[in-house]
Short mmCIF file of C-alpha atoms and ligand atoms in Angstrom, two decimals:
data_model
loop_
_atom_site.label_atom_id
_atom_site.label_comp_id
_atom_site.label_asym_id
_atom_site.label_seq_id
_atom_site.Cartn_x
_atom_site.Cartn_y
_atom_site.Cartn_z
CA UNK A 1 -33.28 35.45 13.75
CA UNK A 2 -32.29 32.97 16.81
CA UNK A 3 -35.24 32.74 18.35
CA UNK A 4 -36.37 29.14 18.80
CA UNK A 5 -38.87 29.19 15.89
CA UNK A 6 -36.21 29.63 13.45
CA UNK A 7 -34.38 26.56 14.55
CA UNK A 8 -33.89 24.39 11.42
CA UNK A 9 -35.89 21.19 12.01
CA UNK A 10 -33.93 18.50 14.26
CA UNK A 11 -32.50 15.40 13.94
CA UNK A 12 -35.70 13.89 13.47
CA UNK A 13 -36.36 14.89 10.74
CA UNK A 14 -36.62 11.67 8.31
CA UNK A 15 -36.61 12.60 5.09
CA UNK A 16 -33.81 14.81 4.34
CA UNK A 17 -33.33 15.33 0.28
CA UNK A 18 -31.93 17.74 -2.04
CA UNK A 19 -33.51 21.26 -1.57
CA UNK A 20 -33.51 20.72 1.92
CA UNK A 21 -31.83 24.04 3.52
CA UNK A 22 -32.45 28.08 4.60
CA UNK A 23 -32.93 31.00 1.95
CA UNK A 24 -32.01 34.37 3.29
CA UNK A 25 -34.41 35.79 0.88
CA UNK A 26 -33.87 39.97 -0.22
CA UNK A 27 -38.06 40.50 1.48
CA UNK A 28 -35.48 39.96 4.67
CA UNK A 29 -37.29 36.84 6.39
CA UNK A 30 -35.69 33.34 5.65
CA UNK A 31 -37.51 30.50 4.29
CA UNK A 32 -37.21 26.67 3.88
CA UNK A 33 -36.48 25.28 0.56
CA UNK A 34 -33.41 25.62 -1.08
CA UNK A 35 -36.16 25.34 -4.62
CA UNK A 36 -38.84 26.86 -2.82
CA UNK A 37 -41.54 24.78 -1.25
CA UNK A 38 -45.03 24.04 -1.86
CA UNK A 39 -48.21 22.37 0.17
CA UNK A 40 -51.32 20.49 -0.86
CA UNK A 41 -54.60 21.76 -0.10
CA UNK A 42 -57.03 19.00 -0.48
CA UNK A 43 -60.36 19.03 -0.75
CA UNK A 44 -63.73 17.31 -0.66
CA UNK A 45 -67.37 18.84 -0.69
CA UNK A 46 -70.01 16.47 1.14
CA UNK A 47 -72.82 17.02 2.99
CA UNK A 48 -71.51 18.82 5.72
CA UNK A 49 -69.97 21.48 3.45
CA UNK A 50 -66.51 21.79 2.15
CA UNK A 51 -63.70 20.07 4.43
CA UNK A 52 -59.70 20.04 4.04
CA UNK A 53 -57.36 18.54 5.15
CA UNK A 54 -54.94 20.12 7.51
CA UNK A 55 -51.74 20.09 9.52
CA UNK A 56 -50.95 20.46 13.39
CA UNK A 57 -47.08 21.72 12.67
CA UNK A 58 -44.76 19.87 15.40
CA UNK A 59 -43.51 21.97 18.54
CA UNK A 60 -39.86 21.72 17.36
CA UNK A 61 -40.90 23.56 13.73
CA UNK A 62 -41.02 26.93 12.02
CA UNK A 63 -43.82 28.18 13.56
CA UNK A 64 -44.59 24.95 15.61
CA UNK A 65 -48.33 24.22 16.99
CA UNK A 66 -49.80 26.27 14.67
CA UNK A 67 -52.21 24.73 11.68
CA UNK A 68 -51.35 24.84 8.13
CA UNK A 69 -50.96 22.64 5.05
CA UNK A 70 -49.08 19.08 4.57
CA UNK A 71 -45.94 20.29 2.46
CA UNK A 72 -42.20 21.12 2.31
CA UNK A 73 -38.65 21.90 -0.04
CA UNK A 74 -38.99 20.98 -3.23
CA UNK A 75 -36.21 18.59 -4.04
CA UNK A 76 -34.24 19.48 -6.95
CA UNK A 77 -35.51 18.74 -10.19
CA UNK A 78 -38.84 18.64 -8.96
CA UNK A 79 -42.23 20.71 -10.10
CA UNK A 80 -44.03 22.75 -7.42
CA UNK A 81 -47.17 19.89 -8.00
CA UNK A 82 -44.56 17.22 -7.62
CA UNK A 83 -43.56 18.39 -4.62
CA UNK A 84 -46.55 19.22 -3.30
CA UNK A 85 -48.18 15.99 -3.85
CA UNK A 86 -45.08 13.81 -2.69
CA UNK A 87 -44.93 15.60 0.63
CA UNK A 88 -48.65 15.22 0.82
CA UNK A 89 -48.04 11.60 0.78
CA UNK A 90 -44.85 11.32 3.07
CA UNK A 91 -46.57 13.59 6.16
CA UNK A 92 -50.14 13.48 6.16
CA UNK A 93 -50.94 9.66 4.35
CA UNK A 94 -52.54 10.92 1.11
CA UNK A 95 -52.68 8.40 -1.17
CA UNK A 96 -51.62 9.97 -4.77
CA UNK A 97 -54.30 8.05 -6.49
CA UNK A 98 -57.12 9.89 -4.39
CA UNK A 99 -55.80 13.03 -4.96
CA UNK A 100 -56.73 15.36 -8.35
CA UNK A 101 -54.53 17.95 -9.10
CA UNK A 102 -57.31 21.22 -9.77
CA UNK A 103 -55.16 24.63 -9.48
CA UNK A 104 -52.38 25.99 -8.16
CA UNK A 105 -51.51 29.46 -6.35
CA UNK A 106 -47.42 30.60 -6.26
CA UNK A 107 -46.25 33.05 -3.83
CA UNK A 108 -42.98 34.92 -5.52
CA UNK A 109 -40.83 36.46 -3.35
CA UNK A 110 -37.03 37.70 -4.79
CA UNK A 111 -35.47 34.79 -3.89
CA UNK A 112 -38.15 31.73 -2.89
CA UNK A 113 -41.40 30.87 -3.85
CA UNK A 114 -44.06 28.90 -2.46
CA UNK A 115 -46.99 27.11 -4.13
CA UNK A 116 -50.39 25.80 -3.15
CA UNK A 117 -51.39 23.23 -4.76
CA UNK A 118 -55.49 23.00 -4.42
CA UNK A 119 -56.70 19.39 -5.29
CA UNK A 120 -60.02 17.23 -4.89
CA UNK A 121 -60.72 14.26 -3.49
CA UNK A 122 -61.45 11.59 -5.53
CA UNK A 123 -61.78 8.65 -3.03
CA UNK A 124 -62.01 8.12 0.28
CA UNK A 125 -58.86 10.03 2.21
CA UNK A 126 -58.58 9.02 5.83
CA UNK A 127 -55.08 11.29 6.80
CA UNK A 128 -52.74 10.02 9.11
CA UNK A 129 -49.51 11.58 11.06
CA UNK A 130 -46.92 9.60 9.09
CA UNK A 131 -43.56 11.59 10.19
CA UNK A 132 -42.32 13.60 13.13
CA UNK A 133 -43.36 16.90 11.45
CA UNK A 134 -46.85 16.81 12.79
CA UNK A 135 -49.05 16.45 15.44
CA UNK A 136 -52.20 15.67 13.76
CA UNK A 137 -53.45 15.86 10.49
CA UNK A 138 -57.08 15.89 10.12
CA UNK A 139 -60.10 17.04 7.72
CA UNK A 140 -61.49 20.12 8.79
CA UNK A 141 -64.67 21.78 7.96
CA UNK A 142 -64.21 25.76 6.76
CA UNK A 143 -66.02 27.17 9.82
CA UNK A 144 -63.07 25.68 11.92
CA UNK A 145 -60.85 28.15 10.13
CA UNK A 146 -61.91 31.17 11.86
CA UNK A 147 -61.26 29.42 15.28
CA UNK A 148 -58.03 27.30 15.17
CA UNK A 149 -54.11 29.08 15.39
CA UNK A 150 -53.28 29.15 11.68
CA UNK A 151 -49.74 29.55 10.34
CA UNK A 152 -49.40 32.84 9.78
CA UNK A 153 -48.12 32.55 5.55
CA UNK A 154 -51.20 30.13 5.53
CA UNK A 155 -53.58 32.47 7.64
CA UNK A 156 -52.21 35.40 4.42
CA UNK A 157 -53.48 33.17 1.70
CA UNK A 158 -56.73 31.93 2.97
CA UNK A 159 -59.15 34.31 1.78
CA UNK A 160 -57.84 34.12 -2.13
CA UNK A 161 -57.23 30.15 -1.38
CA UNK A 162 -61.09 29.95 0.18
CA UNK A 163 -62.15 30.61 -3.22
CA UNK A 164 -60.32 28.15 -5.26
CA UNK A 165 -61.95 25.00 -3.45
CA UNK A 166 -63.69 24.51 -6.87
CA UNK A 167 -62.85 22.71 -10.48
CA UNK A 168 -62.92 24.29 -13.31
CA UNK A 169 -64.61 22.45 -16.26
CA UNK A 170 -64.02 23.92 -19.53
CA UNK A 171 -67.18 23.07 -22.64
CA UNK A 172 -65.59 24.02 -25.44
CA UNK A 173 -67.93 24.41 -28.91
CA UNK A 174 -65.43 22.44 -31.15
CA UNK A 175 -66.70 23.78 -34.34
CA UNK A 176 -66.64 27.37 -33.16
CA UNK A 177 -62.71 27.30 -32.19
CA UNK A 178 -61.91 25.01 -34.94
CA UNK A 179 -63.38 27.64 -37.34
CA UNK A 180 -61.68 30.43 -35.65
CA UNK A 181 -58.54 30.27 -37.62
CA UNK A 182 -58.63 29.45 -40.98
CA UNK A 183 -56.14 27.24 -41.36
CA UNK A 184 -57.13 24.81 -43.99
CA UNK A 185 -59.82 22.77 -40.96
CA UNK A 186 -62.55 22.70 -43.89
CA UNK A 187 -60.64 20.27 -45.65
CA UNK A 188 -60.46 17.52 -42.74
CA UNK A 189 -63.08 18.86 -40.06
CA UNK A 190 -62.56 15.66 -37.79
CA UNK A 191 -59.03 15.55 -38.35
CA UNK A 192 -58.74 19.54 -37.17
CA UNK A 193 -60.93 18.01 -34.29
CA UNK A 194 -58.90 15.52 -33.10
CA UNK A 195 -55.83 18.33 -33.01
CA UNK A 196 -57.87 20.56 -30.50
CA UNK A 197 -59.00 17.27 -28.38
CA UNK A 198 -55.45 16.72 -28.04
CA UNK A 199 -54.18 20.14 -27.43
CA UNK A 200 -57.16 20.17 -24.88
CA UNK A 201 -55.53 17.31 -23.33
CA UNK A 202 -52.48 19.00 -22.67
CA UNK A 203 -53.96 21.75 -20.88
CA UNK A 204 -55.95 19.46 -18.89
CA UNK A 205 -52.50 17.57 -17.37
CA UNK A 206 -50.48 21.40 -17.44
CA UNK A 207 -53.28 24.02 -17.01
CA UNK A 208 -54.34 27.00 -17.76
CA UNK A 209 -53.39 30.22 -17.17
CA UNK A 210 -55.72 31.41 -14.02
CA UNK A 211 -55.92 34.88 -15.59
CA UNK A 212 -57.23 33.84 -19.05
CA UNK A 213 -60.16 31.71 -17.68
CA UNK A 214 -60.93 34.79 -15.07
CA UNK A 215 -60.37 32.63 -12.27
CA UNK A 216 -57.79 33.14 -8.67
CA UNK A 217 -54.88 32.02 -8.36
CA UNK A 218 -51.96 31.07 -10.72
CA UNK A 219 -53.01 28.13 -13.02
CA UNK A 220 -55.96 25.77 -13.29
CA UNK A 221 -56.08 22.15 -13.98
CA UNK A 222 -59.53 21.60 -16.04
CA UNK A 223 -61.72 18.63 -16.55
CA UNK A 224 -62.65 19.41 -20.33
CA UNK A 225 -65.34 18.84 -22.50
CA UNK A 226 -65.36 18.66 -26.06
CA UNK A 227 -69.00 19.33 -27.72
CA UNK A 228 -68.74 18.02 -31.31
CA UNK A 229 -71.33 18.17 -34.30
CA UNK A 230 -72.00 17.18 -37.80
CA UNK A 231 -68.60 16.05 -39.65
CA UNK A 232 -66.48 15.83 -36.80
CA UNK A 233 -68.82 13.73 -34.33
CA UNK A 234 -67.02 10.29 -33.48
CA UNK A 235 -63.70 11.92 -32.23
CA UNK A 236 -62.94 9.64 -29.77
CA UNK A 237 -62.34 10.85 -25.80
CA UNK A 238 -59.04 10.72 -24.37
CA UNK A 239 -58.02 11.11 -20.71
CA UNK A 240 -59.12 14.47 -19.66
CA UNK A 241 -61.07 15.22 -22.11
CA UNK A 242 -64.83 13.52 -22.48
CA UNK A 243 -66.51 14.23 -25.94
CA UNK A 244 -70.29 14.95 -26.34
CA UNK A 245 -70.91 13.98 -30.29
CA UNK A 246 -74.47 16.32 -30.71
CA UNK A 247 -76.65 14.54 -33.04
CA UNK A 248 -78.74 17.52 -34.13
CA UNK A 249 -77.60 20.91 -32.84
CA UNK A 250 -74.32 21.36 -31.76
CA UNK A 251 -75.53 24.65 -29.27
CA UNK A 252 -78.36 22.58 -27.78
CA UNK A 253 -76.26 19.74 -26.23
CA UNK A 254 -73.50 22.40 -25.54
CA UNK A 255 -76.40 23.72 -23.45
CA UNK A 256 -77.85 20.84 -22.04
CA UNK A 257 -74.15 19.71 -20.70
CA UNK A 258 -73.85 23.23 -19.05
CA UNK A 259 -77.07 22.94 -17.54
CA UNK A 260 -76.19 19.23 -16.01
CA UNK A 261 -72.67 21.17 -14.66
CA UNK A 262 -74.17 23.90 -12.86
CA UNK A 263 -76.13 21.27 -11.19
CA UNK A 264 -72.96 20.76 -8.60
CA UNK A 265 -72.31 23.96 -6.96
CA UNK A 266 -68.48 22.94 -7.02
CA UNK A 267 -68.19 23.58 -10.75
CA UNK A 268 -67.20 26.64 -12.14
CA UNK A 269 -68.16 26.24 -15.83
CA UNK A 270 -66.31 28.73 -18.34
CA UNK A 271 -67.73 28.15 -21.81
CA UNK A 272 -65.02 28.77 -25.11
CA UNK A 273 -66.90 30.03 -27.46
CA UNK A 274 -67.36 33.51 -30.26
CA UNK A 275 -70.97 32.64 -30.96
CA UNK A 276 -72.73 35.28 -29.50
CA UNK A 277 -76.21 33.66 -28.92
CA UNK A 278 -74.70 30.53 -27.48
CA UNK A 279 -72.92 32.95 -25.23
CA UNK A 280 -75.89 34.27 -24.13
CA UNK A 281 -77.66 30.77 -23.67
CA UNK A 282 -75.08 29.42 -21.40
CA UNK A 283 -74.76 33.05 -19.49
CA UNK A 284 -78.09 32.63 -18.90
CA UNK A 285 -78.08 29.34 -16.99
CA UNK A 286 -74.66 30.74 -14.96
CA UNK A 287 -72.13 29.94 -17.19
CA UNK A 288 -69.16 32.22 -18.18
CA UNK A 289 -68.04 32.31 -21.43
CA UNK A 290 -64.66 33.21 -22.90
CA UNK A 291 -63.07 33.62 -26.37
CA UNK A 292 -61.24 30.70 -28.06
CA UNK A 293 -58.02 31.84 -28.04
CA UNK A 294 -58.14 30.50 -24.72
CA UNK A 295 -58.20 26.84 -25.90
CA UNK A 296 -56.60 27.48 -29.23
CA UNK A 297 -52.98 25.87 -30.49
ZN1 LIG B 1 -38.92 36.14 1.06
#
């Protein structure tokens, strides 16, 4: 392991922190990141198809001159999305404010990890080479992929990561989950409400487990939204979670809100609900639909 390549990074290097350093790791390769590291994988769907954003590594680093993602060590202290997003902002010029968080992929290996973090573009993102550690950073369309030098841990992940350029938006059928579990909800049907909105809330900022929504990857990020009816309309929204108060039929404007979803091919729409028929409503237009322990406190 003294071949140029495996240099640690020079002098230049401007932001040394806490995590910074070599992991002999048991798989027998060594990798950078004292905490592990992690990279953003950005995002944005427009007319020309999907596009990311990615890296031209410098000469002088592991693996220099190929392509891969903005990212680096995690400092200590810090979550894989943290770091992700920070070193996002500190190499490439993504503004934090354009960037939302949708899903993440981790790598384990016995002694280091490494997570993708997969994210949309909410605004206008024009990158920039903002440290020595690159040579250009630069949105890419997908078709590019198959033609450019990738780094070779990147060039592993792709196919799995190639299918988690989407958001996941979760329509949960609040009176179906809040009936699920009889725990006294029929005494105070918007107050029971207002719990799920919030606990929806939390899985919107922390995610959801990846395997329980049948999705790739580790966790998802959702943009949620709750479909109320009869006694517990008027819960208000809260940030990441949008409320649809049904004046009639609770199923029929679940079903008109997954019909508006599909409508943008970058949705995946999971339905939570144990009504069979609805199940079969919302199947029908595309939708998958899952139980609501999924969503459940
Ligand atoms: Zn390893």
């Amino acid at each position: 392991m003294t071949t140029p390549a495996h240099r640690p990074p020079p002098d230049v290097r401007v932001h040394r922190q806490p995590g910074d350093g070599w992991v002999e790791c048991a798989c027998g390769h060594r990798h950078w990141g004292l905490n592990g590291a992690a990279g953003l994988l950005l995002w944005r769907s427009g007319p020309a198809g999907t596009e990311i954003v990615l890296q031209h590594r410098a000469l002088w680093s592991h693996h220099g001159g190929t392509w891969g993602l903005p990212g680096g060590a995690i400092t200590d202290g810090e979550s894989p999305r943290a770091g992700a997003v920070r070193e996002a902002a500190e190499e490439a010029g993504l503004p934090t404010a354009a960037v939302r968080l949708r899903a993440d992929r981790t790598l384990v290996h016995p002694d280091w990890s490494y997570t993708t973090v997969l994210a949309e573009a909410v605004a206008p993102v024009q990158p920039a080479v903002t440290d020595p550690e690159s040579l250009e950073v630069r949105w890419a369309g997908l078709e590019e992929l198959d033609h450019l030098e990738l780094l070779p841990a990147f060039a592993d992940a792709l196919p799995e990561l190639r299918t988690m350029l989407r958001r996941l938006v979760l329509v949960v059928d609040a009176a179906n989950v809040v009936g699920s579990r009889p725990d006294g909800w029929w005494r105070d049907r918007r107050g029971a409400t207002a719990r799920l909105r919030d606990h929806l809330a939390h899985l919107a900022r922390e995610g959801v487990a990846a395997s329980a929504v049948g999705l790739p990857g580790t966790s998802w990020l959702p943009d949620v939204v709750l479909v109320t009816e009869g006694a517990a309309r008027g819960v208000p929204a809260v940030d990441g979670v949008s409320v649809v108060s049904a004046d009639g039929s609770g199923d029929d404007a679940l079903v008109t809100v997954v019909r508006r979803l599909m409508g943008d091919p970058a949705n995946d729409v999971v339905v939570t609900t144990a009504d069979r028929e609805l199940v079969a409503r919302v199947e029908d237009l595309g939708a998958r639909a899952v139980g609501p322990r999924v969503v459940r406190h």
